[in-house]
């Protein structure tokens, strides 16, 4: 089997010229390109990965660092990244941090040492300083599901503040005036932004009609933690009619707890999730949720980082923002008193 060196020797050109004839034919003089292509054809040379990536620093590998790959939101996001990378003949190294900033920092070091061409990251916490140190090393970085505030990097995110506002407004319009906010730590930027949107919307409601919010914080945004938190909350009775959940996994855990306590969703309590993962629509009680385009987030972020890898000199950082959408299903309904005013049986 002819090697790239055999081709270069036979064509009387450098290894880099042969690599460019394979990877970037547009930059070669037509006459040189034709000469190399004829030798490749005559020798039956088949480029392998090393030949394709002979250009210094080109390995067509990108890293993806996410906080919780067991959350279907990030599974869909990773699928979008992978499909965009595949289309550009790149491969992806997936790193799951379990929402740990320490693991995140270790993964960034490993990916840098692996000399990946770029890194996509959903930071577990607000880690602008740590990420700035990565970009200062010359590692290309793009944020996904997080705006790149204060960073020289691309980002693709969703307007989480608007998403929080959508969730509260939906329950408010259904008559709910005592609402549990069941979510993770506000160290998680997405949580902080959603809760900020909820608070801003609350402040726009006249104090006389403003819902009371009961905040319950979870150590991690999982169904099991949500189940335990609601079971504990119900020990002191039920002084609420609505639950805004930080994501769909939390909502599914909360609904499990209500069902175990024979509390009907939505007749007794309305529950709204966030993400609109695939399971949301097919849950026992089809979940009302705030939809995030996880796949599209991942695909768009991968296209941006690959564009920067391919044309670093001409690349201009972009900040893409998607808008969340309210998807109403049967886990939310008007309160009993609101049904009476609406004359709904
Ligand atoms: O990682 C916590 C949450 O933030 C996920 O469920 C998803 O909503 C992301 O935006």
Tab-separated table of C-alpha atoms and ligand atoms in Angstrom:
chain	number	residue	atom	x	y	z
A	1	UNK	CA	0.000	0.000	0.000
A	2	UNK	CA	1.559	3.325	-1.059
A	3	UNK	CA	2.198	5.785	1.776
A	4	UNK	CA	1.903	9.572	1.783
A	5	UNK	CA	5.714	9.681	1.603
A	6	UNK	CA	5.703	7.545	-1.583
A	7	UNK	CA	3.208	9.957	-3.160
A	8	UNK	CA	5.236	13.031	-2.175
A	9	UNK	CA	8.439	11.490	-3.572
A	10	UNK	CA	6.813	10.415	-6.831
A	11	UNK	CA	5.168	13.825	-7.317
A	12	UNK	CA	8.279	15.729	-6.266
A	13	UNK	CA	6.415	17.731	-3.616
A	14	UNK	CA	6.441	18.009	0.217
A	15	UNK	CA	4.341	15.912	2.611
A	16	UNK	CA	2.368	19.076	3.500
A	17	UNK	CA	1.512	19.640	-0.194
A	18	UNK	CA	0.145	16.084	-0.439
A	19	UNK	CA	-1.837	16.675	2.794
A	20	UNK	CA	-3.212	19.936	1.380
A	21	UNK	CA	-4.135	18.189	-1.861
A	22	UNK	CA	-6.275	15.903	0.340
A	23	UNK	CA	-7.544	18.397	2.945
A	24	UNK	CA	-7.477	21.831	1.307
A	25	UNK	CA	-7.136	21.437	-2.449
A	26	UNK	CA	-8.447	24.950	-2.946
A	27	UNK	CA	-5.185	26.484	-1.693
A	28	UNK	CA	-2.937	24.663	-4.207
A	29	UNK	CA	-2.021	25.862	-7.711
A	30	UNK	CA	-4.211	23.896	-10.153
A	31	UNK	CA	-1.133	22.458	-11.904
A	32	UNK	CA	0.358	21.196	-8.611
A	33	UNK	CA	-2.986	19.803	-7.504
A	34	UNK	CA	-3.475	17.915	-10.783
A	35	UNK	CA	0.056	16.473	-10.551
A	36	UNK	CA	-0.442	15.191	-6.995
A	37	UNK	CA	-3.943	13.858	-7.715
A	38	UNK	CA	-2.619	11.895	-10.729
A	39	UNK	CA	0.144	10.287	-8.616
A	40	UNK	CA	-2.437	9.427	-5.875
A	41	UNK	CA	-4.627	7.793	-8.524
A	42	UNK	CA	-1.757	5.968	-10.266
A	43	UNK	CA	-0.412	4.609	-6.929
A	44	UNK	CA	-3.865	3.798	-5.533
A	45	UNK	CA	-3.019	5.790	-2.393
A	46	UNK	CA	-5.792	5.809	0.256
A	47	UNK	CA	-5.366	8.680	2.805
A	48	UNK	CA	-5.633	7.528	6.427
A	49	UNK	CA	-6.285	9.715	9.459
A	50	UNK	CA	-2.633	10.673	9.926
A	51	UNK	CA	-2.361	11.742	6.281
A	52	UNK	CA	-5.519	13.712	6.493
A	53	UNK	CA	-4.350	15.459	9.587
A	54	UNK	CA	-0.686	16.022	8.720
A	55	UNK	CA	-1.254	19.800	8.944
A	56	UNK	CA	0.281	20.838	12.271
A	57	UNK	CA	-2.210	20.505	15.136
A	58	UNK	CA	-4.949	18.960	13.030
A	59	UNK	CA	-6.475	15.880	14.580
A	60	UNK	CA	-10.132	16.775	13.967
A	61	UNK	CA	-11.005	15.880	17.555
A	62	UNK	CA	-13.209	18.079	19.779
A	63	UNK	CA	-14.096	17.605	23.432
A	64	UNK	CA	-17.602	17.890	24.902
A	65	UNK	CA	-17.855	18.471	28.668
A	66	UNK	CA	-21.341	18.235	30.213
A	67	UNK	CA	-22.572	18.085	33.857
A	68	UNK	CA	-24.968	15.109	33.697
A	69	UNK	CA	-25.068	12.673	30.779
A	70	UNK	CA	-27.786	10.671	32.581
A	71	UNK	CA	-30.122	13.645	31.973
A	72	UNK	CA	-31.787	13.097	28.566
A	73	UNK	CA	-31.410	16.834	27.919
A	74	UNK	CA	-27.629	16.381	27.676
A	75	UNK	CA	-28.012	13.102	25.791
A	76	UNK	CA	-29.917	14.952	23.064
A	77	UNK	CA	-27.423	17.817	23.197
A	78	UNK	CA	-24.533	15.340	22.779
A	79	UNK	CA	-26.356	13.726	19.838
A	80	UNK	CA	-26.534	17.127	18.119
A	81	UNK	CA	-22.810	17.693	18.735
A	82	UNK	CA	-21.946	14.248	17.390
A	83	UNK	CA	-24.034	14.611	14.248
A	84	UNK	CA	-22.522	18.004	13.393
A	85	UNK	CA	-19.012	16.642	14.077
A	86	UNK	CA	-19.650	13.548	11.925
A	87	UNK	CA	-20.802	15.747	9.047
A	88	UNK	CA	-17.485	17.625	9.245
A	89	UNK	CA	-15.408	14.427	9.659
A	90	UNK	CA	-14.568	15.247	13.285
A	91	UNK	CA	-14.830	12.967	16.305
A	92	UNK	CA	-15.958	13.884	19.821
A	93	UNK	CA	-14.519	12.967	23.235
A	94	UNK	CA	-17.448	13.057	25.700
A	95	UNK	CA	-16.679	13.989	29.343
A	96	UNK	CA	-19.318	13.836	32.103
A	97	UNK	CA	-18.540	15.956	35.205
A	98	UNK	CA	-21.447	14.898	37.491
A	99	UNK	CA	-21.877	18.631	38.179
A	100	UNK	CA	-18.405	18.649	39.831
A	101	UNK	CA	-16.205	21.700	39.173
A	102	UNK	CA	-13.152	19.637	40.197
A	103	UNK	CA	-13.882	16.933	37.605
A	104	UNK	CA	-14.598	19.673	35.069
A	105	UNK	CA	-11.180	21.242	35.686
A	106	UNK	CA	-9.457	17.823	35.382
A	107	UNK	CA	-11.241	17.083	32.112
A	108	UNK	CA	-10.188	20.479	30.692
A	109	UNK	CA	-6.564	19.655	31.566
A	110	UNK	CA	-6.807	16.181	29.975
A	111	UNK	CA	-8.428	17.504	26.802
A	112	UNK	CA	-5.787	20.234	26.536
A	113	UNK	CA	-3.059	17.600	26.977
A	114	UNK	CA	-4.733	15.517	24.273
A	115	UNK	CA	-4.316	18.560	22.036
A	116	UNK	CA	-7.955	18.477	20.915
A	117	UNK	CA	-8.713	21.190	18.400
A	118	UNK	CA	-11.596	22.664	20.399
A	119	UNK	CA	-13.737	22.110	23.514
A	120	UNK	CA	-17.484	22.502	23.950
A	121	UNK	CA	-18.546	22.863	27.560
A	122	UNK	CA	-21.679	23.308	29.641
A	123	UNK	CA	-20.098	24.607	32.853
A	124	UNK	CA	-21.378	22.932	36.020
A	125	UNK	CA	-20.958	26.191	37.892
A	126	UNK	CA	-20.082	29.816	37.063
A	127	UNK	CA	-16.476	29.163	36.056
A	128	UNK	CA	-15.627	32.081	33.752
A	129	UNK	CA	-12.160	32.506	35.321
A	130	UNK	CA	-11.259	28.824	34.886
A	131	UNK	CA	-12.465	28.872	31.281
A	132	UNK	CA	-10.551	32.070	30.554
A	133	UNK	CA	-7.355	30.257	31.576
A	134	UNK	CA	-8.130	27.593	28.949
A	135	UNK	CA	-8.692	30.124	26.153
A	136	UNK	CA	-5.524	31.973	27.218
A	137	UNK	CA	-3.603	28.717	26.486
A	138	UNK	CA	-4.872	29.014	22.921
A	139	UNK	CA	-7.401	26.190	23.304
A	140	UNK	CA	-10.502	26.982	21.292
A	141	UNK	CA	-13.577	26.908	23.517
A	142	UNK	CA	-17.300	27.332	22.964
A	143	UNK	CA	-20.051	27.265	25.585
A	144	UNK	CA	-23.202	25.275	24.996
A	145	UNK	CA	-26.360	25.854	27.039
A	146	UNK	CA	-24.607	28.842	28.592
A	147	UNK	CA	-23.932	32.378	27.272
A	148	UNK	CA	-20.185	33.165	27.051
A	149	UNK	CA	-20.403	36.252	29.274
A	150	UNK	CA	-16.968	37.768	29.848
A	151	UNK	CA	-15.236	35.187	27.639
A	152	UNK	CA	-13.648	35.446	24.205
A	153	UNK	CA	-15.589	32.438	22.901
A	154	UNK	CA	-18.687	31.404	20.985
A	155	UNK	CA	-21.776	30.305	22.832
A	156	UNK	CA	-25.159	28.756	22.115
A	157	UNK	CA	-27.712	29.098	24.890
A	158	UNK	CA	-31.408	29.370	25.687
A	159	UNK	CA	-33.022	32.399	27.328
A	160	UNK	CA	-33.454	30.736	30.731
A	161	UNK	CA	-34.817	33.864	32.385
A	162	UNK	CA	-37.686	33.897	29.874
A	163	UNK	CA	-38.175	30.176	30.469
A	164	UNK	CA	-38.643	30.767	34.199
A	165	UNK	CA	-41.106	33.548	33.459
A	166	UNK	CA	-43.115	31.276	31.132
A	167	UNK	CA	-43.423	28.629	33.853
A	168	UNK	CA	-44.632	31.039	36.527
A	169	UNK	CA	-47.019	32.868	34.193
A	170	UNK	CA	-48.585	29.565	33.140
A	171	UNK	CA	-49.405	28.544	36.736
A	172	UNK	CA	-50.464	32.090	37.658
A	173	UNK	CA	-52.910	32.173	34.726
A	174	UNK	CA	-54.371	28.864	35.995
A	175	UNK	CA	-55.115	30.508	39.349
A	176	UNK	CA	-52.217	29.086	41.406
A	177	UNK	CA	-51.232	31.399	44.228
A	178	UNK	CA	-49.134	29.056	46.406
A	179	UNK	CA	-46.354	27.462	44.384
A	180	UNK	CA	-43.377	25.254	45.301
A	181	UNK	CA	-40.167	26.069	43.402
A	182	UNK	CA	-38.332	22.733	43.355
A	183	UNK	CA	-34.915	23.107	41.801
A	184	UNK	CA	-31.143	22.755	42.184
A	185	UNK	CA	-28.506	25.109	43.568
A	186	UNK	CA	-28.364	28.641	42.180
A	187	UNK	CA	-24.647	28.001	41.681
A	188	UNK	CA	-25.885	26.287	38.519
A	189	UNK	CA	-26.149	29.212	36.095
A	190	UNK	CA	-29.235	27.870	34.302
A	191	UNK	CA	-31.060	27.563	37.646
A	192	UNK	CA	-30.039	31.070	38.706
A	193	UNK	CA	-31.299	32.553	35.425
A	194	UNK	CA	-34.626	30.669	35.544
A	195	UNK	CA	-35.241	31.706	39.141
A	196	UNK	CA	-34.352	35.304	38.259
A	197	UNK	CA	-36.993	35.196	35.528
A	198	UNK	CA	-39.530	33.874	38.028
A	199	UNK	CA	-38.715	36.629	40.531
A	200	UNK	CA	-38.891	39.377	37.902
A	201	UNK	CA	-42.312	38.125	36.796
A	202	UNK	CA	-43.500	37.902	40.398
A	203	UNK	CA	-42.555	41.530	40.935
A	204	UNK	CA	-44.692	42.545	37.978
A	205	UNK	CA	-47.790	41.033	39.650
A	206	UNK	CA	-49.683	43.355	42.049
A	207	UNK	CA	-48.722	42.429	45.620
A	208	UNK	CA	-52.365	41.714	46.466
A	209	UNK	CA	-52.476	38.936	43.856
A	210	UNK	CA	-48.814	37.811	43.940
A	211	UNK	CA	-48.322	34.051	44.382
A	212	UNK	CA	-46.465	32.814	47.466
A	213	UNK	CA	-43.341	30.884	46.428
A	214	UNK	CA	-42.053	28.045	48.645
A	215	UNK	CA	-38.434	27.365	47.592
A	216	UNK	CA	-37.050	23.826	48.023
A	217	UNK	CA	-33.395	23.345	47.004
A	218	UNK	CA	-32.073	19.970	45.809
A	219	UNK	CA	-28.446	18.819	46.113
A	220	UNK	CA	-28.681	17.519	42.560
A	221	UNK	CA	-31.361	17.902	39.901
A	222	UNK	CA	-32.463	14.268	39.893
A	223	UNK	CA	-35.809	12.463	40.070
A	224	UNK	CA	-34.818	10.622	43.269
A	225	UNK	CA	-33.852	13.824	45.083
A	226	UNK	CA	-37.117	15.449	43.994
A	227	UNK	CA	-39.145	12.432	45.170
A	228	UNK	CA	-37.520	12.574	48.622
A	229	UNK	CA	-37.964	16.348	48.913
A	230	UNK	CA	-41.701	16.205	48.097
A	231	UNK	CA	-42.288	13.209	50.401
A	232	UNK	CA	-40.643	15.227	53.219
A	233	UNK	CA	-42.615	18.375	52.332
A	234	UNK	CA	-45.906	16.418	52.422
A	235	UNK	CA	-45.191	15.291	56.009
A	236	UNK	CA	-46.266	18.816	57.070
A	237	UNK	CA	-49.364	18.782	54.869
A	238	UNK	CA	-50.063	20.336	51.501
A	239	UNK	CA	-50.105	24.148	51.523
A	240	UNK	CA	-49.569	24.606	47.770
A	241	UNK	CA	-51.379	23.855	44.514
A	242	UNK	CA	-48.546	24.162	42.001
A	243	UNK	CA	-44.932	23.021	41.570
A	244	UNK	CA	-42.388	24.632	39.233
A	245	UNK	CA	-39.554	22.110	38.706
A	246	UNK	CA	-35.979	22.914	37.675
A	247	UNK	CA	-36.100	20.211	35.000
A	248	UNK	CA	-38.233	17.306	33.798
A	249	UNK	CA	-36.362	14.700	35.883
A	250	UNK	CA	-37.335	16.667	39.014
A	251	UNK	CA	-40.932	16.865	37.787
A	252	UNK	CA	-41.105	13.096	37.208
A	253	UNK	CA	-39.746	12.476	40.736
A	254	UNK	CA	-42.261	14.902	42.247
A	255	UNK	CA	-45.190	13.285	40.404
A	256	UNK	CA	-44.083	9.858	41.679
A	257	UNK	CA	-44.254	11.200	45.263
A	258	UNK	CA	-47.721	12.722	44.744
A	259	UNK	CA	-49.032	9.466	43.278
A	260	UNK	CA	-47.693	7.501	46.266
A	261	UNK	CA	-49.560	9.881	48.583
A	262	UNK	CA	-52.756	9.620	46.467
A	263	UNK	CA	-52.492	13.270	45.541
A	264	UNK	CA	-53.864	13.724	42.037
A	265	UNK	CA	-51.887	15.555	39.358
A	266	UNK	CA	-53.234	17.954	38.114
A	267	UNK	CA	-56.592	17.841	39.984
A	268	UNK	CA	-54.962	18.484	43.405
A	269	UNK	CA	-51.514	19.775	42.363
A	270	UNK	CA	-50.224	21.076	39.037
A	271	UNK	CA	-46.626	20.233	38.074
A	272	UNK	CA	-44.558	21.908	35.355
A	273	UNK	CA	-41.126	20.672	34.255
A	274	UNK	CA	-38.295	22.158	32.162
A	275	UNK	CA	-36.490	20.754	29.089
A	276	UNK	CA	-39.376	18.807	27.474
A	277	UNK	CA	-37.273	15.640	27.201
A	278	UNK	CA	-38.703	12.777	25.134
A	279	UNK	CA	-40.175	11.047	28.224
A	280	UNK	CA	-42.135	14.180	29.214
A	281	UNK	CA	-44.911	13.617	26.714
A	282	UNK	CA	-45.240	9.893	27.397
A	283	UNK	CA	-45.057	10.024	31.229
A	284	UNK	CA	-47.973	8.553	33.263
A	285	UNK	CA	-49.204	12.116	33.477
A	286	UNK	CA	-48.032	13.769	30.247
A	287	UNK	CA	-45.854	16.598	31.503
A	288	UNK	CA	-46.372	20.279	30.871
A	289	UNK	CA	-42.859	21.602	30.355
A	290	UNK	CA	-40.711	24.453	29.099
A	291	UNK	CA	-39.138	23.143	25.931
A	292	UNK	CA	-35.430	23.585	25.167
A	293	UNK	CA	-34.039	22.607	21.727
A	294	UNK	CA	-31.265	20.399	23.167
A	295	UNK	CA	-30.327	18.708	19.882
A	296	UNK	CA	-30.239	22.027	18.009
A	297	UNK	CA	-28.155	23.610	20.802
A	298	UNK	CA	-25.544	20.878	20.445
A	299	UNK	CA	-25.553	20.899	16.641
A	300	UNK	CA	-25.184	24.691	16.442
A	301	UNK	CA	-22.402	24.782	19.063
A	302	UNK	CA	-20.432	22.065	17.263
A	303	UNK	CA	-20.767	23.935	13.942
A	304	UNK	CA	-19.371	27.077	15.581
A	305	UNK	CA	-16.353	25.409	17.190
A	306	UNK	CA	-15.559	23.441	14.002
A	307	UNK	CA	-15.820	26.627	11.938
A	308	UNK	CA	-13.283	28.207	14.292
A	309	UNK	CA	-10.993	25.148	13.978
A	310	UNK	CA	-11.221	25.244	10.193
A	311	UNK	CA	-10.724	28.996	9.772
A	312	UNK	CA	-9.160	30.392	12.969
A	313	UNK	CA	-7.819	33.454	11.155
A	314	UNK	CA	-11.208	34.500	9.803
A	315	UNK	CA	-13.398	33.295	12.692
A	316	UNK	CA	-15.571	35.838	14.542
A	317	UNK	CA	-17.095	34.676	17.853
A	318	UNK	CA	-20.880	34.408	17.854
A	319	UNK	CA	-23.430	34.291	20.678
A	320	UNK	CA	-26.489	32.369	19.593
A	321	UNK	CA	-29.622	32.426	21.754
A	322	UNK	CA	-32.628	30.133	21.338
A	323	UNK	CA	-36.007	30.916	22.937
A	324	UNK	CA	-37.736	28.334	25.176
A	325	UNK	CA	-41.373	27.395	24.527
A	326	UNK	CA	-44.262	26.451	26.846
A	327	UNK	CA	-45.609	22.969	25.986
A	328	UNK	CA	-48.942	22.468	27.764
A	329	UNK	CA	-49.960	18.865	28.516
A	330	UNK	CA	-52.069	17.351	31.282
A	331	UNK	CA	-49.884	17.828	34.388
A	332	UNK	CA	-51.195	21.378	34.871
A	333	UNK	CA	-54.793	22.600	35.244
A	334	UNK	CA	-56.769	25.463	36.799
A	335	UNK	CA	-57.098	25.329	40.595
A	336	UNK	CA	-60.443	24.200	42.018
A	337	UNK	CA	-61.339	27.784	42.961
A	338	UNK	CA	-60.241	29.061	39.546
A	339	UNK	CA	-62.367	26.378	37.872
A	340	UNK	CA	-65.336	27.676	39.851
A	341	UNK	CA	-64.766	31.233	38.644
A	342	UNK	CA	-64.335	29.905	35.114
A	343	UNK	CA	-67.500	27.811	35.677
A	344	UNK	CA	-65.524	24.648	34.726
A	345	UNK	CA	-66.864	21.525	36.443
B	1	LIG	O1	-28.201	20.799	34.224
B	1	LIG	C1	-29.386	21.230	34.822
B	1	LIG	C2	-30.348	21.697	33.765
B	1	LIG	O2	-29.768	22.753	32.993
B	1	LIG	C3	-30.745	20.654	32.744
B	1	LIG	O3	-31.844	19.877	33.142
B	1	LIG	C4	-31.105	21.502	31.572
B	1	LIG	O4	-32.340	22.174	31.847
B	1	LIG	C5	-29.956	22.469	31.600
B	1	LIG	O5	-30.288	23.639	30.891
